[in-house]
N, CA and C atoms as an extended XYZ file, in Angstrom:
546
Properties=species:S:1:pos:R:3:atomname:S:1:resname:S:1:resid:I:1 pbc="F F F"
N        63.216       -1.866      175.434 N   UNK     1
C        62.803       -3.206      175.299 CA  UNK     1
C        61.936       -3.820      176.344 C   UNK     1
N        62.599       -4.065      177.780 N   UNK     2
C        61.708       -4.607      178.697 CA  UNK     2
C        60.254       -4.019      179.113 C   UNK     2
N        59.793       -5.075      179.258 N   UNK     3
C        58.084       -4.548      179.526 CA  UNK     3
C        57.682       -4.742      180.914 C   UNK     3
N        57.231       -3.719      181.904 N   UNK     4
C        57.255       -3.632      183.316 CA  UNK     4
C        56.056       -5.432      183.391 C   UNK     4
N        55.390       -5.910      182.540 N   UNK     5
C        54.599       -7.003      182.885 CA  UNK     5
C        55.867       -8.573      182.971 C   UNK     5
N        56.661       -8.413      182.172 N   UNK     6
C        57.830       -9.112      182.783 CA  UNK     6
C        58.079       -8.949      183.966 C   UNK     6
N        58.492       -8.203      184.297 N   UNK     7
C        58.643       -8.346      186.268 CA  UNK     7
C        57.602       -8.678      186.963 C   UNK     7
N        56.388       -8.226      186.507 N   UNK     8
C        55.273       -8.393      187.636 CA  UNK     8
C        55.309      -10.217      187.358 C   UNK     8
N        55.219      -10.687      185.996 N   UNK     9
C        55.424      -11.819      186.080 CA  UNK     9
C        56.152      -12.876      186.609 C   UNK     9
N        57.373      -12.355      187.056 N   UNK    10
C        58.365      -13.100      187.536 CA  UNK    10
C        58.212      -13.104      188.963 C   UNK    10
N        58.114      -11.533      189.381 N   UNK    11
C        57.432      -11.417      190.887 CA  UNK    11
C        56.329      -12.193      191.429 C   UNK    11
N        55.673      -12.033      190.175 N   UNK    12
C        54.133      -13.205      190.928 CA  UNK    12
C        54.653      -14.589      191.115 C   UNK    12
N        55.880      -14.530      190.281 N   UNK    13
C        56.166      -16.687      190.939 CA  UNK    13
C        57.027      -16.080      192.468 C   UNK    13
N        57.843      -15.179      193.157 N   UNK    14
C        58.117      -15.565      193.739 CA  UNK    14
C        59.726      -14.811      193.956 C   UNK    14
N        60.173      -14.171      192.696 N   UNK    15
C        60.998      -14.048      192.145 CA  UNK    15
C        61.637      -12.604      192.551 C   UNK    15
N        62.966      -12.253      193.062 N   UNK    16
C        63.388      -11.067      193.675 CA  UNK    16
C        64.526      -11.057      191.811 C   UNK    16
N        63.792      -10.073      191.519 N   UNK    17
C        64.414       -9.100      190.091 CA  UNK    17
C        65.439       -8.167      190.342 C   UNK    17
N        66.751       -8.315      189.451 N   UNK    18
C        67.694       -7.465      189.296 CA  UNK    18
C        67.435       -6.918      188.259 C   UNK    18
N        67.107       -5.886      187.696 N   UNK    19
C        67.266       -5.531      185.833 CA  UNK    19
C        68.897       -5.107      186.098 C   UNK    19
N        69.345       -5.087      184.656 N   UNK    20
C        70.864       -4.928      184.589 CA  UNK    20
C        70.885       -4.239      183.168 C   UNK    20
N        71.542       -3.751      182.642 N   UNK    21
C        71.644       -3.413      181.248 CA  UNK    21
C        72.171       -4.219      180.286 C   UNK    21
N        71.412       -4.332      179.043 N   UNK    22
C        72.267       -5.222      177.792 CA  UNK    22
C        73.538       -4.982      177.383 C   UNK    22
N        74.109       -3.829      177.733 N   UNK    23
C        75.768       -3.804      177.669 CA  UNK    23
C        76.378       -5.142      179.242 C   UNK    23
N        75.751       -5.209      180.211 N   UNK    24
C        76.779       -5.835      181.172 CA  UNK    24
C        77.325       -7.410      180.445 C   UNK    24
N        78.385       -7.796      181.301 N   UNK    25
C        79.106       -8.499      180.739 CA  UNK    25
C        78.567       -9.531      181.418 C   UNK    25
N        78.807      -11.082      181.426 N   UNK    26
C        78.419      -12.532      182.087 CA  UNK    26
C        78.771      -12.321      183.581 C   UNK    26
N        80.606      -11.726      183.470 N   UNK    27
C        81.197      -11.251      185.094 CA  UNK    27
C        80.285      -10.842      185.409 C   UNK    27
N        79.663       -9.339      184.914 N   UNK    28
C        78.808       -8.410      185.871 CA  UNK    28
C        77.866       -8.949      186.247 C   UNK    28
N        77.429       -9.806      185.737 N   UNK    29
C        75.847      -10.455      185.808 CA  UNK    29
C        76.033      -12.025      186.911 C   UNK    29
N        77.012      -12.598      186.599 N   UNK    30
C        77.111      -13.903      187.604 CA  UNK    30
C        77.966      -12.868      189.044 C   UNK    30
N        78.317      -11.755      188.990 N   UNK    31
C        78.646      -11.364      190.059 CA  UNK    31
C        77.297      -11.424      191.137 C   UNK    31
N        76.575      -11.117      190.713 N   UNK    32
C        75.065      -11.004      191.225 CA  UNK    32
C        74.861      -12.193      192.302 C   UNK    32
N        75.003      -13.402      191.480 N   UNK    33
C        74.576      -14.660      192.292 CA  UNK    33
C        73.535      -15.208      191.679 C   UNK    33
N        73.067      -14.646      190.317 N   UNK    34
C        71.722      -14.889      190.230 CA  UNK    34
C        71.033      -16.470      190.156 C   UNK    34
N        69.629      -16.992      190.168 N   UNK    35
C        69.336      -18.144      190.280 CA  UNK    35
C        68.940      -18.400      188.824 C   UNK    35
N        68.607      -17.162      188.028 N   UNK    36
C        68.685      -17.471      186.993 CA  UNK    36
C        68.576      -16.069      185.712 C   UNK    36
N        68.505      -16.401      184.791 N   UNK    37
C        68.708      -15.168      184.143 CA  UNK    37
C        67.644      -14.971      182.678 C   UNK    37
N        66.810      -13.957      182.848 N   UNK    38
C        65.920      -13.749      181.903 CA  UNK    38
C        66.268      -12.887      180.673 C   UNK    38
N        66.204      -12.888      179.594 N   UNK    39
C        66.829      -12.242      178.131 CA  UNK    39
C        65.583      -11.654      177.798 C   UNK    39
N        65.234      -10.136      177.855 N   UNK    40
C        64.304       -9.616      177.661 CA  UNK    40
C        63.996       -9.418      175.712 C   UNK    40
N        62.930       -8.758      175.371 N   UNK    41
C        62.630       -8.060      174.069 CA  UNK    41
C        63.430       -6.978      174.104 C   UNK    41
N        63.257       -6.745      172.463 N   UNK    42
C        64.047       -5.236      172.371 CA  UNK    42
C        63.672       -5.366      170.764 C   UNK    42
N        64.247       -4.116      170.624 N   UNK    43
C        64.087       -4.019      168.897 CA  UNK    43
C        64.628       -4.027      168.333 C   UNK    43
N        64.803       -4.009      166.842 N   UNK    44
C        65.332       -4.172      165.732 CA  UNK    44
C        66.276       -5.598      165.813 C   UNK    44
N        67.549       -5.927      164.903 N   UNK    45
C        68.428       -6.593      164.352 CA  UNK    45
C        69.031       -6.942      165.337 C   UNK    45
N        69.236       -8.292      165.863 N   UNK    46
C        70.172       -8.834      166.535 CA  UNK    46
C        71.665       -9.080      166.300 C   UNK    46
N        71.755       -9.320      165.246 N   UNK    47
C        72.850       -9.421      164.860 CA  UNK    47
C        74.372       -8.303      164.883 C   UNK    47
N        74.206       -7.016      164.913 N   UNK    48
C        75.241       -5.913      165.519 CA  UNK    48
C        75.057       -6.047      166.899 C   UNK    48
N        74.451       -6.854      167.741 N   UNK    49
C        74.733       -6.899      169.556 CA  UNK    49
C        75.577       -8.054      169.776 C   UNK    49
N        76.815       -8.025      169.309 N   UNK    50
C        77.597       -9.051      169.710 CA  UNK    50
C        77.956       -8.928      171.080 C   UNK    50
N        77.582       -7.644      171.714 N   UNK    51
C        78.390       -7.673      173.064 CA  UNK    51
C        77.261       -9.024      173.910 C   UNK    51
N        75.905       -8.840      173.198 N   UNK    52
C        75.278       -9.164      174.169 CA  UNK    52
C        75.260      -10.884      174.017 C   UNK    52
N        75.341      -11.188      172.701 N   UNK    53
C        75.790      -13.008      172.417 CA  UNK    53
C        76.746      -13.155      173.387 C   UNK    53
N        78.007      -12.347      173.636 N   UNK    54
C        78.893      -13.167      174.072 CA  UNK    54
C        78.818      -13.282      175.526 C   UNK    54
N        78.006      -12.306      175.964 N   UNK    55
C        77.098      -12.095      177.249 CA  UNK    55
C        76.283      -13.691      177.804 C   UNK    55
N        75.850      -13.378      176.918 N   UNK    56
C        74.908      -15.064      176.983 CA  UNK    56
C        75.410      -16.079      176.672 C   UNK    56
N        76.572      -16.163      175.822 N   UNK    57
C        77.574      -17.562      176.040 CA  UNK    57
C        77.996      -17.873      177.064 C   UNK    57
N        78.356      -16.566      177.970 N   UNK    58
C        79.107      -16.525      179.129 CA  UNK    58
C        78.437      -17.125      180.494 C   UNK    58
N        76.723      -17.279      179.746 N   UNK    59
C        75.660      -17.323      181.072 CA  UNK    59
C        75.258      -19.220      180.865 C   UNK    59
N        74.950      -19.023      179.341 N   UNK    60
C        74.364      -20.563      179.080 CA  UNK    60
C        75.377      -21.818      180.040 C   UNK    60
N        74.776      -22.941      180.506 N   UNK    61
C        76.338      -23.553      181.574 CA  UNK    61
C        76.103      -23.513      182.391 C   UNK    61
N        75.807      -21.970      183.467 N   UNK    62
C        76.222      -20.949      184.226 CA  UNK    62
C        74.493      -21.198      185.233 C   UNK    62
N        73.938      -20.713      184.624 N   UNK    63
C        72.608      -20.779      185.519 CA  UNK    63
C        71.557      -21.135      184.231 C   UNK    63
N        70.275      -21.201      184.745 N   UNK    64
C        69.331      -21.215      183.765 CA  UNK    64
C        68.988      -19.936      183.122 C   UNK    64
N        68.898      -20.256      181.845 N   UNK    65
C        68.433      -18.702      181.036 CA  UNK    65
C        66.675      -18.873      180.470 C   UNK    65
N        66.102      -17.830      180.296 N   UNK    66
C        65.060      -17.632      179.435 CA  UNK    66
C        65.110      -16.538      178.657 C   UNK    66
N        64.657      -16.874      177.271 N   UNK    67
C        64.423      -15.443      176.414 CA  UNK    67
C        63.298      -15.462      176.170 C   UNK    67
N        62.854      -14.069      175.506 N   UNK    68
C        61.651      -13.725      174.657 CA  UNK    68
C        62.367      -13.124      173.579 C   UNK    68
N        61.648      -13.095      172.738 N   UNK    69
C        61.462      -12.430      171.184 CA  UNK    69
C        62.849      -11.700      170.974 C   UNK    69
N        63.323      -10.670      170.976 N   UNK    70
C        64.637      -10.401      170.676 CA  UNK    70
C        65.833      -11.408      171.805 C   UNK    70
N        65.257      -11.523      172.969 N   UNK    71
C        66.142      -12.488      173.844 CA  UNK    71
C        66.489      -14.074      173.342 C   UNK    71
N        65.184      -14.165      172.463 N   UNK    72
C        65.204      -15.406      172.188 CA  UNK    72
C        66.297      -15.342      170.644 C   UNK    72
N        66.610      -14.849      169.986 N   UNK    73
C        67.331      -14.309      168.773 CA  UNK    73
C        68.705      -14.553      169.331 C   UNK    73
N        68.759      -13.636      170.305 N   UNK    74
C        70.275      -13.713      170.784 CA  UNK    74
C        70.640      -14.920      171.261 C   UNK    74
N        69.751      -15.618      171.882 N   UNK    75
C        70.438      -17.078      172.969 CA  UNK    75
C        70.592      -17.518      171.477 C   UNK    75
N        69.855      -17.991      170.204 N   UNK    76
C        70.337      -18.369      169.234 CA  UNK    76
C        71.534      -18.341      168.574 C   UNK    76
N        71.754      -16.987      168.319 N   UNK    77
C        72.638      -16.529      167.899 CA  UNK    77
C        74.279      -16.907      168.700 C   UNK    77
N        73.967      -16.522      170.231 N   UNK    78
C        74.974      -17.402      170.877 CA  UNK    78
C        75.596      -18.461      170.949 C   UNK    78
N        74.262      -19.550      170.671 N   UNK    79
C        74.743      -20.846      170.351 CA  UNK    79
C        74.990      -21.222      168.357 C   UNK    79
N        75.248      -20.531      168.128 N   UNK    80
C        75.476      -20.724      166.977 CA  UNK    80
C        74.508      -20.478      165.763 C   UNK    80
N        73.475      -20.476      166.103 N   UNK    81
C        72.444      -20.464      164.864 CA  UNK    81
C        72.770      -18.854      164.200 C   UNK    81
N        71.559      -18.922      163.137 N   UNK    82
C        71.586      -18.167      162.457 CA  UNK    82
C        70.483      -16.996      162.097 C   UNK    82
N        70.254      -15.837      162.239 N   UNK    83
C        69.162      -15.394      161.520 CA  UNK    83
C        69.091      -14.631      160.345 C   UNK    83
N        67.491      -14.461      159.890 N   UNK    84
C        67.012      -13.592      158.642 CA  UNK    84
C        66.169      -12.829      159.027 C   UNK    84
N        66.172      -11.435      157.921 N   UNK    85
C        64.881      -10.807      158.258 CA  UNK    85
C        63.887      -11.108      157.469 C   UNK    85
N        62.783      -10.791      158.101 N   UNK    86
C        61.310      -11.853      157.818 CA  UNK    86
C        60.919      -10.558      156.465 C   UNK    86
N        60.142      -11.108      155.509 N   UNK    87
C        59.959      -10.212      154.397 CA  UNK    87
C        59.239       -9.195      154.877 C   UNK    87
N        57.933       -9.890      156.040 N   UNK    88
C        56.847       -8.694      156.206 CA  UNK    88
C        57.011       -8.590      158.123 C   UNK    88
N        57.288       -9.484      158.632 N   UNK    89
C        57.687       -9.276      160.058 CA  UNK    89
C        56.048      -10.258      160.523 C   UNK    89
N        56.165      -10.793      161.747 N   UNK    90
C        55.102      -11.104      162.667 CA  UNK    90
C        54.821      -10.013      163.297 C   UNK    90
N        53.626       -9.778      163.383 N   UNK    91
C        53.248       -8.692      164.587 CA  UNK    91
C        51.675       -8.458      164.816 C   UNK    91
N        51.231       -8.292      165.746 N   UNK    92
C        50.062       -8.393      166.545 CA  UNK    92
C        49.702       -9.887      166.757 C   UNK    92
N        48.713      -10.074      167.504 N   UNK    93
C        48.160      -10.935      168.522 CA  UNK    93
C        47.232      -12.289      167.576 C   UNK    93
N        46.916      -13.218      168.479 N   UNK    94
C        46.383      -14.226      167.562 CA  UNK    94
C        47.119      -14.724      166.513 C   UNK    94
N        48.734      -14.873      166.915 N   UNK    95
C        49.322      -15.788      165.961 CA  UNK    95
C        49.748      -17.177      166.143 C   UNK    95
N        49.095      -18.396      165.207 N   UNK    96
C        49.008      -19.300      166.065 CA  UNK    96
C        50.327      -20.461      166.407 C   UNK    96
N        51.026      -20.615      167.320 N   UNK    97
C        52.224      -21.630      167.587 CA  UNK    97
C        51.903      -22.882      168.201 C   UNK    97
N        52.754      -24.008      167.360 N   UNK    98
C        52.461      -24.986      167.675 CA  UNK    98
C        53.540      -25.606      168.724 C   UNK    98
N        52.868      -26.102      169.965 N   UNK    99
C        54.230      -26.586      171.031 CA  UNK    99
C        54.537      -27.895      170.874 C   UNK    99
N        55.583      -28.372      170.154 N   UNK   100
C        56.136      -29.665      169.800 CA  UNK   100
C        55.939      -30.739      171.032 C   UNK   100
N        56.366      -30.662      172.159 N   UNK   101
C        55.360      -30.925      173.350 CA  UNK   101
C        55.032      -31.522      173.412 C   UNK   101
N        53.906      -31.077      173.949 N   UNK   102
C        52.647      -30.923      173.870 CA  UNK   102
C        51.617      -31.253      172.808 C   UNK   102
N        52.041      -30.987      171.974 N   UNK   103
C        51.266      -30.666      170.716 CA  UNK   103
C        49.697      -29.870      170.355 C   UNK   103
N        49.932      -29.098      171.800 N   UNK   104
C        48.779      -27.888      171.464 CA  UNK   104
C        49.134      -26.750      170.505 C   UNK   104
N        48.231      -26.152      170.566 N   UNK   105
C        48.161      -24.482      169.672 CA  UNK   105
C        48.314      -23.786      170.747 C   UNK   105
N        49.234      -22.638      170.443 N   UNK   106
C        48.717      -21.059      171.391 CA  UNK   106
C        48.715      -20.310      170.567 C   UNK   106
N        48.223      -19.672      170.891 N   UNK   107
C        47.222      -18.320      170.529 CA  UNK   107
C        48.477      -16.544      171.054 C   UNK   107
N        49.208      -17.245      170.432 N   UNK   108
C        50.468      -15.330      170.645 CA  UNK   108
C        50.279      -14.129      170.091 C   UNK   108
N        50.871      -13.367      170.910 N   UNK   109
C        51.010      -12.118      170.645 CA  UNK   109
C        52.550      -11.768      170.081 C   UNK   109
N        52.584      -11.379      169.021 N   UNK   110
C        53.990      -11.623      168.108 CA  UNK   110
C        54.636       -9.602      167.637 C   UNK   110
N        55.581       -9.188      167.901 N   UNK   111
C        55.919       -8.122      166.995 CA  UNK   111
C        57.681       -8.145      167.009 C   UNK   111
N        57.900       -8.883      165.911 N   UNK   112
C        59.357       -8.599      165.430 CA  UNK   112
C        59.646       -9.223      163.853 C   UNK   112
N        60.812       -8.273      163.390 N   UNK   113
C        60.961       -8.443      161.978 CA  UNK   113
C        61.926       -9.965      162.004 C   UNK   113
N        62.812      -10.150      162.685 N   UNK   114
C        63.874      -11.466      162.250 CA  UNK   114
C        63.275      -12.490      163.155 C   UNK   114
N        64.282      -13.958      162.416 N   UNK   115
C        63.750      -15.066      162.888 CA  UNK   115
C        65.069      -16.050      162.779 C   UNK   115
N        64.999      -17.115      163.508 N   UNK   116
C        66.073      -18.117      163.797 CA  UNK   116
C        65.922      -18.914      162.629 C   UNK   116
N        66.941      -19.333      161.713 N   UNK   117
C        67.269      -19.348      160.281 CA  UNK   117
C        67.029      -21.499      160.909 C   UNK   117
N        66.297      -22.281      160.029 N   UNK   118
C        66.589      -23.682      160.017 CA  UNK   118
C        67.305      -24.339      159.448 C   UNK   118
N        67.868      -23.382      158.443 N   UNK   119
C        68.741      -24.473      157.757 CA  UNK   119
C        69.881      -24.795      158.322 C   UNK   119
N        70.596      -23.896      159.061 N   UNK   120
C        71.733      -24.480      159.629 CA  UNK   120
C        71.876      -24.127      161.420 C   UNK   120
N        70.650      -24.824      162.094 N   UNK   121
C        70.445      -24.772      163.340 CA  UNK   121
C        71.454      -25.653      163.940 C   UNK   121
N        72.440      -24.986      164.829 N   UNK   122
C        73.486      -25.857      165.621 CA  UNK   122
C        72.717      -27.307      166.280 C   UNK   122
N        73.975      -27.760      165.934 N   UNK   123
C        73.045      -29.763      166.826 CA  UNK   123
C        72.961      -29.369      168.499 C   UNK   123
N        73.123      -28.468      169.146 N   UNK   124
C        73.419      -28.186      170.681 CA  UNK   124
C        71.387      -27.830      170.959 C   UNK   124
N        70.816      -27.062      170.069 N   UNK   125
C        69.586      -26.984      170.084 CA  UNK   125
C        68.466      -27.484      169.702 C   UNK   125
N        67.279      -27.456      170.280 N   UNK   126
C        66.565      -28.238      170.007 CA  UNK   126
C        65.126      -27.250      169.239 C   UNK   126
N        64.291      -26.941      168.356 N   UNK   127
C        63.440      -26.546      167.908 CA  UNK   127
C        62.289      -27.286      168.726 C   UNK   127
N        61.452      -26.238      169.757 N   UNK   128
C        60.474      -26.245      170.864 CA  UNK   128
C        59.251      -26.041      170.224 C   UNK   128
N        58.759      -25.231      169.436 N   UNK   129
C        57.578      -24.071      169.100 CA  UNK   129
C        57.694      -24.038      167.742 C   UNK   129
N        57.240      -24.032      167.226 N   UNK   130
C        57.103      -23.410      165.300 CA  UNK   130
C        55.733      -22.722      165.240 C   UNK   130
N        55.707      -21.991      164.162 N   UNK   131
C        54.892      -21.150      163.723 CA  UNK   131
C        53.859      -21.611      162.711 C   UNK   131
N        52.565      -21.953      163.182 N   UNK   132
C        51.494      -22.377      162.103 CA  UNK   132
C        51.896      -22.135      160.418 C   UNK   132
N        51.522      -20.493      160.596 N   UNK   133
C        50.987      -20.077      159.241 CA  UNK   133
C        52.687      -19.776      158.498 C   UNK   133
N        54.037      -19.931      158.689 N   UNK   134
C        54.710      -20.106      157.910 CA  UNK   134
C        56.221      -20.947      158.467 C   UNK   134
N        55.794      -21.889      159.417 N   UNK   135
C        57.089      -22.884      159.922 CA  UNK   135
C        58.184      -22.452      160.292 C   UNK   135
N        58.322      -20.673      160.856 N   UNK   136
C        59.433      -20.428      161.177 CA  UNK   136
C        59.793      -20.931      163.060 C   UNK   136
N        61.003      -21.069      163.619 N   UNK   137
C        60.808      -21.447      164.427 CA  UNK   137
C        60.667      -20.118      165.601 C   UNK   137
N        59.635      -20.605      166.500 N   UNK   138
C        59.139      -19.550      167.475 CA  UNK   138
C        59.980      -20.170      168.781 C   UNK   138
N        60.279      -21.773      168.992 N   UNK   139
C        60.750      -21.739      170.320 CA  UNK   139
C        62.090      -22.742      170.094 C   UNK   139
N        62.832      -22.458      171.166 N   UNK   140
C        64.421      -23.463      171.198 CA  UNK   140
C        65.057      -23.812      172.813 C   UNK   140
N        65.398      -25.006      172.900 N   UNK   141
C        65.765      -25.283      173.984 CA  UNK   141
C        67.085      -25.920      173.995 C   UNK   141
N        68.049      -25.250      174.424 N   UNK   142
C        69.389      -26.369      174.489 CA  UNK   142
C        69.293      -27.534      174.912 C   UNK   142
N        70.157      -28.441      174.040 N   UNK   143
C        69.710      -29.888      174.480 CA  UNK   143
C        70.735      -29.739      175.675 C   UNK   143
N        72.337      -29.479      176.616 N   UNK   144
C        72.674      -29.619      177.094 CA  UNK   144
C        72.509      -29.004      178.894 C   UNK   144
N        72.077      -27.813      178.442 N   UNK   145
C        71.568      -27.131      179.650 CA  UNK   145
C        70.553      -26.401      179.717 C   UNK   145
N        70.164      -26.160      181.137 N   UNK   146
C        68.980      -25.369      181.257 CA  UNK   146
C        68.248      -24.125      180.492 C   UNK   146
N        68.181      -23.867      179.100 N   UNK   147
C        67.934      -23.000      178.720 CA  UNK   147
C        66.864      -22.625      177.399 C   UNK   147
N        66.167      -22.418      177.109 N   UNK   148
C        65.222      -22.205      176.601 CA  UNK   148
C        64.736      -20.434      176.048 C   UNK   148
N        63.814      -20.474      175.382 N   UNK   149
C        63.426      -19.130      174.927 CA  UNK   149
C        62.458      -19.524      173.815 C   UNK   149
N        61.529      -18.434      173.526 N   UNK   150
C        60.588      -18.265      172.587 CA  UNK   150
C        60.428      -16.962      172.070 C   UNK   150
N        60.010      -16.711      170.760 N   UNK   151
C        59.928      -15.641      169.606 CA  UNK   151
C        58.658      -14.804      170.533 C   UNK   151
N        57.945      -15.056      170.800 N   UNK   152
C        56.775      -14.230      170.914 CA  UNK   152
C        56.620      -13.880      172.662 C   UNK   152
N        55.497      -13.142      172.542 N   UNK   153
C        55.595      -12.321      173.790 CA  UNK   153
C        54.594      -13.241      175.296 C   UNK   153
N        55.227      -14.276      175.741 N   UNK   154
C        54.003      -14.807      176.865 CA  UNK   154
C        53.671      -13.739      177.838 C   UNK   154
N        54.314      -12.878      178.406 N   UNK   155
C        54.181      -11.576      178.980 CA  UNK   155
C        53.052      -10.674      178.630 C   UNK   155
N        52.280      -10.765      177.603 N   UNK   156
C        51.486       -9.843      176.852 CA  UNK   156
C        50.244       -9.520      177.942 C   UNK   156
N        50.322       -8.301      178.461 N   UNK   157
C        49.447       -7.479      179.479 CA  UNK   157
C        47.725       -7.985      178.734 C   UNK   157
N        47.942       -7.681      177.953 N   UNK   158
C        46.006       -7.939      177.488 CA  UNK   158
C        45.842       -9.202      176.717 C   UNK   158
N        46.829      -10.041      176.780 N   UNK   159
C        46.269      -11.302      176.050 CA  UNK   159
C        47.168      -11.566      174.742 C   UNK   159
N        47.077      -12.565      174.581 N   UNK   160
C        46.774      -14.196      175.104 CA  UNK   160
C        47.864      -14.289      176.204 C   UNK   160
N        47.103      -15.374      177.030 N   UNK   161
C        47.725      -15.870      178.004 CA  UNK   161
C        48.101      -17.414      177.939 C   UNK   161
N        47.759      -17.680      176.347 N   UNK   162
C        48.330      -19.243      176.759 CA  UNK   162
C        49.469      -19.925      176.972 C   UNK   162
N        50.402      -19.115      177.086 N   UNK   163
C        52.079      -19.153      177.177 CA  UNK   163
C        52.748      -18.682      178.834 C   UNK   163
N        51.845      -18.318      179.371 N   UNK   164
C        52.172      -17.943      180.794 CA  UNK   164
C        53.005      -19.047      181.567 C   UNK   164
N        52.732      -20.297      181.023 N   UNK   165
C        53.055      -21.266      181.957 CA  UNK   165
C        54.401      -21.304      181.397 C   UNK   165
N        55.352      -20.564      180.609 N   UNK   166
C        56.943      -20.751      180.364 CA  UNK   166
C        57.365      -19.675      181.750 C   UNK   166
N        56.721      -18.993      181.957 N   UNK   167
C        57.327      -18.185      183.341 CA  UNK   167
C        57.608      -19.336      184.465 C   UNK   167
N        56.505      -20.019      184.155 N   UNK   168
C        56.434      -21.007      185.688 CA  UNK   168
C        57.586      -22.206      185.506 C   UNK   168
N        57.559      -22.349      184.081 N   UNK   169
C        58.998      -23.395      183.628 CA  UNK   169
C        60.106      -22.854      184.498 C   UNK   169
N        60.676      -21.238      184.317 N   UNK   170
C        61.741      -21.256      184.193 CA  UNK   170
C        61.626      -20.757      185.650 C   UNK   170
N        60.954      -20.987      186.401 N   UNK   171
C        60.844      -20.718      188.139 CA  UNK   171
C        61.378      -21.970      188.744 C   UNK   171
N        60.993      -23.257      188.142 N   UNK   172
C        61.827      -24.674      188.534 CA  UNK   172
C        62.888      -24.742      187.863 C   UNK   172
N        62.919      -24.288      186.820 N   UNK   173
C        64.336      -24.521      186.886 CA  UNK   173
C        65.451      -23.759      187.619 C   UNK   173
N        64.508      -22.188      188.037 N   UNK   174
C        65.630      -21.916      189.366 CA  UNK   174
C        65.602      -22.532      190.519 C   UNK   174
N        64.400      -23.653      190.752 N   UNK   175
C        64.572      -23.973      191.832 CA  UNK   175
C        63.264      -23.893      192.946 C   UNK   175
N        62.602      -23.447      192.191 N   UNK   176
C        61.087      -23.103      192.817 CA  UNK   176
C        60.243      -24.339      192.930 C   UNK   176
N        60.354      -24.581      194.249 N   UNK   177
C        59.239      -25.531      194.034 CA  UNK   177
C        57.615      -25.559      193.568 C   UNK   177
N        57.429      -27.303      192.993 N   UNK   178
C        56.352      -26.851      191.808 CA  UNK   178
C        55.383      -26.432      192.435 C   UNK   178
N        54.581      -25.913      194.098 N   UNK   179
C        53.648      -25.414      194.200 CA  UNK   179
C        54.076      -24.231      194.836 C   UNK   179
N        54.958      -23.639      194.612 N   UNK   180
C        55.370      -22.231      194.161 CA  UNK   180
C        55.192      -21.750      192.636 C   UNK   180
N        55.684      -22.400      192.358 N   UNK   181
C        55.491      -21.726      190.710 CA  UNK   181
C        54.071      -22.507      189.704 C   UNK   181
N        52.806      -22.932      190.374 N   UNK   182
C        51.382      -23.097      189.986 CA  UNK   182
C        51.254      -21.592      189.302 C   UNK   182
């Protein structure tokens, strides 16, 4: 799952990286100390990784989290939501998301088959990002704590880069000051 441009990304704000494995538990992981905790990609079906939901229940609260694309599935899934698999899947680059925000466009780089279900999105979350060309949701932010995630890849080594600036989000919310994390 993880992509070595995730670290360089996190490193470039500033950021001393533990990788850990998707089996560890919340214990193993808040044993650490960490300032905050990133939910990488991976493949296929979220839904048979219960070890790793309950992983991330254990974290949400706890410190600040970020996901991507399968990370972002699971923090869902943790907090209650729901997913489906997509008939044909998102995948490759130039797919366009709209940031509720903001209300710009970005321009993503997308490859996964499931998606965070709207009809019965827990009231604890908030729908961040949606998807132009068919309204599924691409981004979510807990309304109660620090935590956030998005469907698609801001990490993407060759482009687009218009999503880079969620790395720098989740650098203040560990604590980085904002001309550290520019």
């Amino acid at each position: 799952g993880m992509k070595w441009n995730i670290l360089r990304h996190l490193r470039s704000l500033g950021c001393r990286v533990t990788v850990v494995p998707g089996t560890a538990t919340a214990e193993q992981v808040l044993a650490f100390k960490p300032d905050g905790v990133f939910l990488s990609n991976g493949p296929g079906d979220p839904r048979p990784l219960t070890y790793a939901t309950d992983t991330i229940r254990g974290l949400i609260g706890k410190v600040p989290v970020f996901g991507i694309c399968l990370g972002h599935q699971l923090m869902g899934l943790a907090c209650g939501a729901e997913i489906f698999k997509l008939k044909f899947g998102h995948r490759g680059a130039n797919q366009p998301v709209l940031n509720k925000a903001t209300g710009r466009v970005e321009i993503t780089s997308q490859n996964h088959g499931f998606a965070i279900a709207t009809e019965h999105l827990p009231d604890c979350l908030e729908v961040t990002h949606i998807k132009l060309s068919d309204q599924t949701v691409e981004g979510l932010r807990h309304k109660a704590y620090p935590a956030f995630c998005v469907q698609y890849h801001p990490e993407a080594a060759s482009g687009p880069h218009d999503s880079e600036y969620l790395f720098r989000q989740f650098a203040e919310l560990m604590g980085a000051p904002k001309a550290c994390a520019t």
